[in-house]
C-alpha cells in the first residue's frame, strides 16, 4: 500500500509543544490498538525531539517491527534506519502473547541500555494492544515497572481505559489521550504478514548455513526436547552475548544431540561472542525467505 504524505494533526503539535516546553522528562511510550498510527506518531516525535535532545527510539513491537527483524525489540539512535540498531532483544514470537515475560524483560533491558547510552529522551513504540485480559495486564505491568513520564494513548473507543484508570492518581505516567488520526490507513492481515516476510527476507539476505556447538553454551527460552528432532526444525533462535542481547537471529535446520551441534541459517557472527542460544516458539521456513541448500560453514572464532 502506498503511504500517503504525513498529516500532522494539531493535537500532535500541541503535545510536542508540551514535551519541549514543559518540565524535563526522560521516557514516553506510545500505546494503542493495532493500526492506530502509533509508529507514525512515535517516529515523528522522536525526529522532532532529536534536534534538541539526545533522543533514542525503542521499537517494542515484535510483529510490525520498524527496526530490525520481527520477533525482536530494538533500541536505536536517530536518524532511524530499519537496518541499524544499537541493541536487540529477542522476544521469541511475532506477538507478545505467550512470551509476556520475554517482552517485559526485553523492554526493561533496552530501557536500561538507553540510560547507559545517556539518552535524554526515549520514545517507545509499543505493540498493538491485545484486546482482553492479556493485553490489559501486559500494558499495566509495563507501565507499573518502567513508569514512563508520559504515555500517549491513541484510542478509537477508549480501548485503554481499564489501564489508564489504574494510574489516575499516580504522578507517573502522565496519560495523554488522543483520537486515532483520520489519515491512518488500515492494513489487513495479508499486508501485515507480507511486511513481516519482507523484513525477515531482508534480515536473512546475507545468511549462511552454520554449525554451532551448544556443548559449552547455555540454552534458554522455549528449548525443544532433545528427544524430538522435529521440534527443533525451523525454530527462530537468538544467538546472545554475555550481556543477554541478541547478536544475530538464526533459523534452525537441525540439531544433533550426540554432537550437541546446532545447524542453522544466520547472518555472519563471531562464535566466540555467543554465550547463550534463546528459543521462542516462532518457526520460519528458510525457503520462505529465500534460503536453500548449502554446505554448513563454521562461524568465525568458534
Ligand atoms: N498522520 C498520518 N498521516 C499520514 N499517514 C498516516 C498517519 N498516521 C498513520 N498513517 C498511515 O497509516 C498506516 C498505519 O500507521 P502506523 O503504522 O503508524 O500504525 P500502527 O498503530 O503503528 O500500526 P501497527 O499496529 O501495525 O503497529 C501507515 O501506512 C501510516 O503511513
Ligand atoms: Mg506500529
CSV table of N, CA and C in Angstrom, one decimal, residues 141-265:
chain,number,residue,atom,x,y,z
A,141,UNK,N,1.5,-3.9,33.5
A,141,UNK,CA,2.8,-4.3,34.1
A,141,UNK,C,4.0,-3.5,33.5
A,142,UNK,N,3.9,-3.2,32.2
A,142,UNK,CA,4.9,-2.4,31.6
A,142,UNK,C,5.0,-1.0,32.2
A,143,UNK,N,3.8,-0.4,32.4
A,143,UNK,CA,3.7,0.9,32.9
A,143,UNK,C,4.1,0.9,34.4
A,144,UNK,N,3.7,-0.1,35.1
A,144,UNK,CA,4.0,-0.2,36.5
A,144,UNK,C,5.5,-0.4,36.8
A,145,UNK,N,6.1,-1.2,36.0
A,145,UNK,CA,7.5,-1.5,36.2
A,145,UNK,C,8.4,-0.3,35.7
A,146,UNK,N,8.1,0.2,34.5
A,146,UNK,CA,9.0,1.1,33.9
A,146,UNK,C,8.7,2.6,34.2
A,147,UNK,N,7.4,2.8,34.6
A,147,UNK,CA,7.0,4.2,35.0
A,147,UNK,C,7.5,5.3,34.0
A,148,UNK,N,7.1,5.2,32.8
A,148,UNK,CA,7.5,6.3,31.8
A,148,UNK,C,6.9,7.6,32.3
A,149,UNK,N,7.5,8.7,31.9
A,149,UNK,CA,6.9,10.0,32.3
A,149,UNK,C,5.6,10.3,31.6
A,150,UNK,N,5.5,9.8,30.3
A,150,UNK,CA,4.3,10.1,29.5
A,150,UNK,C,3.9,8.8,28.8
A,151,UNK,N,2.5,8.6,28.7
A,151,UNK,CA,2.0,7.6,27.8
A,151,UNK,C,1.0,8.3,26.9
A,152,UNK,N,1.3,8.2,25.6
A,152,UNK,CA,0.3,8.7,24.7
A,152,UNK,C,-0.6,7.6,24.3
A,153,UNK,N,-1.9,7.6,24.6
A,153,UNK,CA,-2.8,6.6,24.3
A,153,UNK,C,-3.6,6.9,23.1
A,154,UNK,N,-3.4,6.3,22.0
A,154,UNK,CA,-4.2,6.5,20.8
A,154,UNK,C,-5.4,5.6,20.9
A,155,UNK,N,-6.6,6.2,20.8
A,155,UNK,CA,-7.8,5.4,21.0
A,155,UNK,C,-8.9,5.6,20.0
A,156,UNK,N,-9.6,4.6,19.7
A,156,UNK,CA,-10.8,4.7,18.9
A,156,UNK,C,-12.0,4.7,19.8
A,157,UNK,N,-12.1,3.7,20.7
A,157,UNK,CA,-13.2,3.6,21.6
A,157,UNK,C,-12.8,3.4,23.0
A,158,UNK,N,-11.9,4.2,23.5
A,158,UNK,CA,-11.4,4.1,24.9
A,158,UNK,C,-10.9,2.7,25.2
A,159,UNK,N,-10.2,2.1,24.2
A,159,UNK,CA,-9.7,0.7,24.4
A,159,UNK,C,-8.7,0.6,25.6
A,160,UNK,N,-8.1,1.7,25.9
A,160,UNK,CA,-7.1,1.5,27.0
A,160,UNK,C,-7.6,2.0,28.4
A,161,UNK,N,-8.9,2.3,28.4
A,161,UNK,CA,-9.5,2.9,29.6
A,161,UNK,C,-9.2,2.1,30.9
A,162,UNK,N,-9.4,0.7,30.8
A,162,UNK,CA,-9.1,0.0,32.1
A,162,UNK,C,-7.7,0.2,32.6
A,163,UNK,N,-6.8,0.4,31.7
A,163,UNK,CA,-5.4,0.6,32.2
A,163,UNK,C,-5.1,2.0,32.7
A,164,UNK,N,-5.6,3.0,31.9
A,164,UNK,CA,-5.3,4.4,32.4
A,164,UNK,C,-6.0,4.7,33.6
A,165,UNK,N,-7.1,4.0,33.9
A,165,UNK,CA,-7.9,4.3,35.1
A,165,UNK,C,-7.0,3.9,36.3
A,166,UNK,N,-6.2,2.8,36.1
A,166,UNK,CA,-5.3,2.3,37.2
A,166,UNK,C,-4.3,3.4,37.6
A,167,UNK,N,-4.0,4.3,36.7
A,167,UNK,CA,-2.9,5.3,37.0
A,167,UNK,C,-3.4,6.7,37.2
A,168,UNK,N,-4.8,6.8,37.4
A,168,UNK,CA,-5.4,8.1,37.5
A,168,UNK,C,-4.8,8.9,38.6
A,169,UNK,N,-4.5,8.3,39.7
A,169,UNK,CA,-4.0,9.0,40.9
A,169,UNK,C,-2.4,9.0,41.0
A,170,UNK,N,-1.8,8.5,40.0
A,170,UNK,CA,-0.3,8.4,40.0
A,170,UNK,C,0.3,9.7,39.4
A,171,UNK,N,1.4,10.1,39.8
A,171,UNK,CA,2.1,11.2,39.2
A,171,UNK,C,2.7,10.8,37.9
A,172,UNK,N,3.1,9.5,37.8
A,172,UNK,CA,3.7,9.0,36.6
A,172,UNK,C,3.0,7.6,36.3
A,173,UNK,N,2.7,7.3,35.1
A,173,UNK,CA,2.9,8.1,33.9
A,173,UNK,C,1.7,9.1,33.8
A,174,UNK,N,2.1,10.2,33.1
A,174,UNK,CA,1.1,11.2,32.7
A,174,UNK,C,0.4,10.7,31.5
A,175,UNK,N,-0.9,10.5,31.5
A,175,UNK,CA,-1.6,10.0,30.3
A,175,UNK,C,-2.1,11.1,29.4
A,176,UNK,N,-1.7,11.0,28.1
A,176,UNK,CA,-2.2,11.9,27.1
A,176,UNK,C,-3.1,11.1,26.2
A,177,UNK,N,-4.4,11.3,26.2
A,177,UNK,CA,-5.3,10.5,25.4
A,177,UNK,C,-5.6,11.3,24.1
A,178,UNK,N,-5.5,10.5,23.0
A,178,UNK,CA,-5.6,11.1,21.7
A,178,UNK,C,-6.5,10.2,20.8
A,179,UNK,N,-7.3,10.9,19.9
A,179,UNK,CA,-8.1,10.1,19.0
A,179,UNK,C,-7.2,9.6,17.8
A,180,UNK,N,-7.4,8.5,17.3
A,180,UNK,CA,-6.7,8.0,16.1
A,180,UNK,C,-6.8,9.0,15.0
A,181,UNK,N,-5.7,9.4,14.4
A,181,UNK,CA,-5.7,10.4,13.3
A,181,UNK,C,-6.5,9.9,12.1
A,182,UNK,N,-7.2,10.8,11.4
A,182,UNK,CA,-8.0,10.4,10.3
A,182,UNK,C,-7.2,9.8,9.1
A,183,UNK,N,-5.9,10.2,9.0
A,183,UNK,CA,-5.1,9.8,7.9
A,183,UNK,C,-4.7,8.3,8.0
A,184,UNK,N,-4.9,7.7,9.2
A,184,UNK,CA,-4.4,6.3,9.4
A,184,UNK,C,-5.0,5.4,8.4
A,185,UNK,N,-4.1,4.6,7.7
A,185,UNK,CA,-4.6,3.6,6.7
A,185,UNK,C,-4.6,2.2,7.4
A,186,UNK,N,-5.8,1.5,7.4
A,186,UNK,CA,-5.9,0.2,7.9
A,186,UNK,C,-5.0,-0.8,7.0
A,187,UNK,N,-4.3,-1.6,7.7
A,187,UNK,CA,-3.6,-2.7,6.9
A,187,UNK,C,-4.1,-4.0,7.4
A,188,UNK,N,-4.6,-4.8,6.4
A,188,UNK,CA,-5.2,-6.1,6.8
A,188,UNK,C,-4.1,-7.2,7.0
A,189,UNK,N,-4.5,-8.4,7.4
A,189,UNK,CA,-3.6,-9.4,7.8
A,189,UNK,C,-2.6,-9.8,6.7
A,190,UNK,N,-3.1,-9.7,5.5
A,190,UNK,CA,-2.2,-10.1,4.3
A,190,UNK,C,-1.1,-9.1,4.2
A,191,UNK,N,-1.4,-7.8,4.3
A,191,UNK,CA,-0.4,-6.8,4.2
A,191,UNK,C,0.6,-6.9,5.3
A,192,UNK,N,0.0,-7.2,6.5
A,192,UNK,CA,0.9,-7.3,7.7
A,192,UNK,C,1.9,-8.5,7.6
A,193,UNK,N,1.3,-9.6,7.1
A,193,UNK,CA,2.2,-10.8,7.0
A,193,UNK,C,3.2,-10.6,5.9
A,194,UNK,N,2.8,-9.9,4.8
A,194,UNK,CA,3.7,-9.6,3.7
A,194,UNK,C,4.9,-8.7,4.2
A,195,UNK,N,4.5,-7.8,5.0
A,195,UNK,CA,5.5,-6.8,5.6
A,195,UNK,C,6.5,-7.6,6.4
A,196,UNK,N,6.0,-8.5,7.2
A,196,UNK,CA,6.9,-9.3,8.1
A,196,UNK,C,7.9,-10.2,7.2
A,197,UNK,N,7.3,-10.8,6.2
A,197,UNK,CA,8.2,-11.7,5.3
A,197,UNK,C,9.3,-10.8,4.7
A,198,UNK,N,8.9,-9.6,4.3
A,198,UNK,CA,9.9,-8.7,3.6
A,198,UNK,C,11.0,-8.4,4.7
A,199,UNK,N,10.6,-8.1,5.9
A,199,UNK,CA,11.6,-7.7,6.9
A,199,UNK,C,12.5,-8.9,7.2
A,200,UNK,N,11.9,-10.1,7.3
A,200,UNK,CA,12.8,-11.3,7.5
A,200,UNK,C,13.7,-11.6,6.3
A,201,UNK,N,13.2,-11.4,5.1
A,201,UNK,CA,14.0,-11.6,3.9
A,201,UNK,C,15.2,-10.7,3.9
A,202,UNK,N,14.9,-9.5,4.3
A,202,UNK,CA,16.0,-8.5,4.3
A,202,UNK,C,17.0,-8.9,5.4
A,203,UNK,N,16.5,-9.3,6.5
A,203,UNK,CA,17.5,-9.7,7.6
A,203,UNK,C,18.3,-10.9,7.2
A,204,UNK,N,17.7,-11.9,6.6
A,204,UNK,CA,18.4,-13.1,6.3
A,204,UNK,C,19.1,-13.1,4.9
A,205,UNK,N,19.1,-12.0,4.3
A,205,UNK,CA,19.7,-11.9,2.9
A,205,UNK,C,21.1,-12.4,2.8
A,206,UNK,N,21.9,-12.1,3.9
A,206,UNK,CA,23.3,-12.5,3.9
A,206,UNK,C,23.6,-13.7,4.7
A,207,UNK,N,22.5,-14.5,5.0
A,207,UNK,CA,22.6,-15.6,5.9
A,207,UNK,C,23.4,-16.8,5.3
A,208,UNK,N,24.1,-17.5,6.1
A,208,UNK,CA,24.8,-18.7,5.6
A,208,UNK,C,24.4,-19.9,6.5
A,209,UNK,N,24.5,-21.1,6.0
A,209,UNK,CA,24.2,-22.3,6.8
A,209,UNK,C,25.4,-22.5,7.7
A,210,UNK,N,25.2,-22.5,9.1
A,210,UNK,CA,26.4,-22.5,10.0
A,210,UNK,C,26.2,-23.7,10.9
A,211,UNK,N,27.3,-24.1,11.6
A,211,UNK,CA,27.4,-25.1,12.6
A,211,UNK,C,27.7,-24.4,13.9
A,212,UNK,N,27.0,-24.7,15.0
A,212,UNK,CA,27.3,-24.0,16.2
A,212,UNK,C,27.2,-25.1,17.3
A,213,UNK,N,28.3,-25.3,18.0
A,213,UNK,CA,28.3,-26.2,19.1
A,213,UNK,C,27.6,-25.6,20.3
A,214,UNK,N,26.7,-26.4,21.0
A,214,UNK,CA,26.0,-25.8,22.1
A,214,UNK,C,26.6,-26.5,23.4
A,215,UNK,N,27.6,-27.3,23.2
A,215,UNK,CA,28.2,-28.0,24.4
A,215,UNK,C,28.6,-27.1,25.5
A,216,UNK,N,29.2,-26.0,25.2
A,216,UNK,CA,29.6,-25.1,26.3
A,216,UNK,C,28.8,-23.8,26.3
A,217,UNK,N,27.6,-23.9,25.8
A,217,UNK,CA,26.8,-22.7,25.7
A,217,UNK,C,25.5,-22.9,26.5
A,218,UNK,N,24.9,-21.9,27.0
A,218,UNK,CA,23.6,-22.0,27.7
A,218,UNK,C,22.4,-22.0,26.7
A,219,UNK,N,21.4,-22.8,27.0
A,219,UNK,CA,20.2,-22.7,26.2
A,219,UNK,C,19.1,-22.2,27.1
A,220,UNK,N,18.3,-21.3,26.6
A,220,UNK,CA,17.2,-20.8,27.4
A,220,UNK,C,16.0,-20.4,26.5
A,221,UNK,N,14.9,-20.1,27.2
A,221,UNK,CA,13.6,-19.8,26.5
A,221,UNK,C,12.8,-21.1,26.3
A,222,UNK,N,12.1,-21.2,25.2
A,222,UNK,CA,11.3,-22.4,25.0
A,222,UNK,C,12.1,-23.5,24.3
A,223,UNK,N,13.1,-24.1,25.0
A,223,UNK,CA,14.0,-25.0,24.4
A,223,UNK,C,13.3,-26.3,24.1
A,224,UNK,N,13.4,-26.8,22.8
A,224,UNK,CA,12.7,-28.1,22.5
A,224,UNK,C,13.3,-29.3,23.2
A,225,UNK,N,12.6,-30.3,23.3
A,225,UNK,CA,13.1,-31.6,23.9
A,225,UNK,C,14.2,-32.2,23.0
A,226,UNK,N,15.3,-32.6,23.6
A,226,UNK,CA,16.4,-33.2,22.8
A,226,UNK,C,15.9,-34.5,22.1
A,227,UNK,N,14.9,-35.1,22.6
A,227,UNK,CA,14.4,-36.4,22.1
A,227,UNK,C,13.5,-36.2,20.9
A,228,UNK,N,13.2,-34.9,20.6
A,228,UNK,CA,12.2,-34.7,19.5
A,228,UNK,C,12.8,-33.8,18.4
A,229,UNK,N,13.5,-34.3,17.4
A,229,UNK,CA,14.2,-33.5,16.4
A,229,UNK,C,13.3,-32.6,15.6
A,230,UNK,N,12.1,-33.1,15.4
A,230,UNK,CA,11.1,-32.3,14.6
A,230,UNK,C,10.8,-31.0,15.3
A,231,UNK,N,10.8,-31.0,16.6
A,231,UNK,CA,10.5,-29.7,17.4
A,231,UNK,C,11.6,-28.7,17.2
A,232,UNK,N,12.8,-29.0,16.7
A,232,UNK,CA,13.9,-28.1,16.5
A,232,UNK,C,13.8,-27.4,15.2
A,233,UNK,N,13.2,-28.1,14.2
A,233,UNK,CA,13.3,-27.7,12.8
A,233,UNK,C,12.6,-26.3,12.6
A,234,UNK,N,13.3,-25.4,12.0
A,234,UNK,CA,12.7,-24.1,11.6
A,234,UNK,C,12.4,-23.2,12.7
A,235,UNK,N,12.9,-23.5,13.9
A,235,UNK,CA,12.7,-22.6,15.0
A,235,UNK,C,13.6,-21.4,14.8
A,236,UNK,N,13.0,-20.2,15.1
A,236,UNK,CA,13.8,-19.0,15.0
A,236,UNK,C,14.5,-18.9,16.4
A,237,UNK,N,15.8,-18.7,16.5
A,237,UNK,CA,16.5,-18.6,17.7
A,237,UNK,C,17.3,-17.3,17.7
A,238,UNK,N,17.7,-16.9,18.9
A,238,UNK,CA,18.7,-15.7,19.0
A,238,UNK,C,20.0,-16.2,19.6
A,239,UNK,N,21.1,-15.8,19.0
A,239,UNK,CA,22.4,-16.1,19.5
A,239,UNK,C,22.8,-14.9,20.3
A,240,UNK,N,22.9,-15.1,21.6
A,240,UNK,CA,23.1,-13.9,22.5
A,240,UNK,C,24.5,-13.8,23.1
A,241,UNK,N,24.8,-12.6,23.4
A,241,UNK,CA,26.1,-12.3,24.0
A,241,UNK,C,26.0,-12.4,25.6
A,242,UNK,N,27.1,-12.2,26.2
A,242,UNK,CA,27.2,-12.4,27.7
A,242,UNK,C,26.3,-11.3,28.4
A,243,UNK,N,25.9,-10.2,27.7
A,243,UNK,CA,25.0,-9.2,28.3
A,243,UNK,C,23.5,-9.6,28.1
A,244,UNK,N,23.3,-10.6,27.4
A,244,UNK,CA,21.9,-11.1,27.2
A,244,UNK,C,21.2,-10.4,26.0
A,245,UNK,N,22.0,-9.7,25.1
A,245,UNK,CA,21.5,-9.1,23.9
A,245,UNK,C,21.7,-10.0,22.8
A,246,UNK,N,20.8,-9.9,21.8
A,246,UNK,CA,20.9,-10.8,20.6
A,246,UNK,C,21.9,-10.3,19.6
A,247,UNK,N,22.9,-11.1,19.3
A,247,UNK,CA,23.9,-10.7,18.3
A,247,UNK,C,23.3,-10.9,16.9
A,248,UNK,N,22.8,-12.1,16.7
A,248,UNK,CA,22.1,-12.4,15.5
A,248,UNK,C,20.9,-13.4,15.7
A,249,UNK,N,20.0,-13.4,14.8
A,249,UNK,CA,18.9,-14.4,14.8
A,249,UNK,C,19.3,-15.5,13.9
A,250,UNK,N,18.8,-16.7,14.2
A,250,UNK,CA,19.1,-17.9,13.3
A,250,UNK,C,17.8,-18.6,13.0
A,251,UNK,N,17.8,-19.5,12.0
A,251,UNK,CA,16.7,-20.4,11.7
A,251,UNK,C,17.3,-21.8,11.8
A,252,UNK,N,16.8,-22.6,12.8
A,252,UNK,CA,17.4,-23.9,13.0
A,252,UNK,C,17.0,-24.9,11.8
A,253,UNK,N,18.0,-25.6,11.3
A,253,UNK,CA,17.7,-26.6,10.3
A,253,UNK,C,17.6,-27.9,11.0
A,254,UNK,N,18.6,-28.2,11.9
A,254,UNK,CA,18.5,-29.5,12.6
A,254,UNK,C,19.4,-29.4,13.8
A,255,UNK,N,19.2,-30.3,14.8
A,255,UNK,CA,20.0,-30.4,16.0
A,255,UNK,C,20.5,-31.8,16.1
A,256,UNK,N,21.8,-31.9,16.3
A,256,UNK,CA,22.4,-33.3,16.5
A,256,UNK,C,22.7,-33.4,18.0
A,257,UNK,N,21.9,-34.2,18.7
A,257,UNK,CA,22.1,-34.3,20.2
A,257,UNK,C,23.4,-35.0,20.6
A,258,UNK,N,23.8,-36.0,19.7
A,258,UNK,CA,25.1,-36.7,20.0
A,258,UNK,C,26.3,-35.7,20.0
A,259,UNK,N,26.4,-34.9,18.9
A,259,UNK,CA,27.5,-34.0,18.8
A,259,UNK,C,27.2,-32.7,19.5
A,260,UNK,N,26.0,-32.5,20.0
A,260,UNK,CA,25.5,-31.2,20.6
A,260,UNK,C,25.7,-30.1,19.6
A,261,UNK,N,25.4,-30.3,18.4
A,261,UNK,CA,25.7,-29.4,17.3
A,261,UNK,C,24.3,-28.9,16.7
A,262,UNK,N,24.3,-27.5,16.6
A,262,UNK,CA,23.1,-26.9,16.0
A,262,UNK,C,23.5,-26.5,14.6
A,263,UNK,N,22.6,-26.8,13.6
A,263,UNK,CA,22.8,-26.3,12.2
A,263,UNK,C,21.8,-25.3,12.0
A,264,UNK,N,22.2,-24.1,11.6
A,264,UNK,CA,21.2,-23.0,11.4
A,264,UNK,C,21.7,-22.0,10.4
A,265,UNK,N,20.7,-21.3,9.8
A,265,UNK,CA,20.9,-20.2,8.9
A,265,UNK,C,21.0,-19.0,9.7
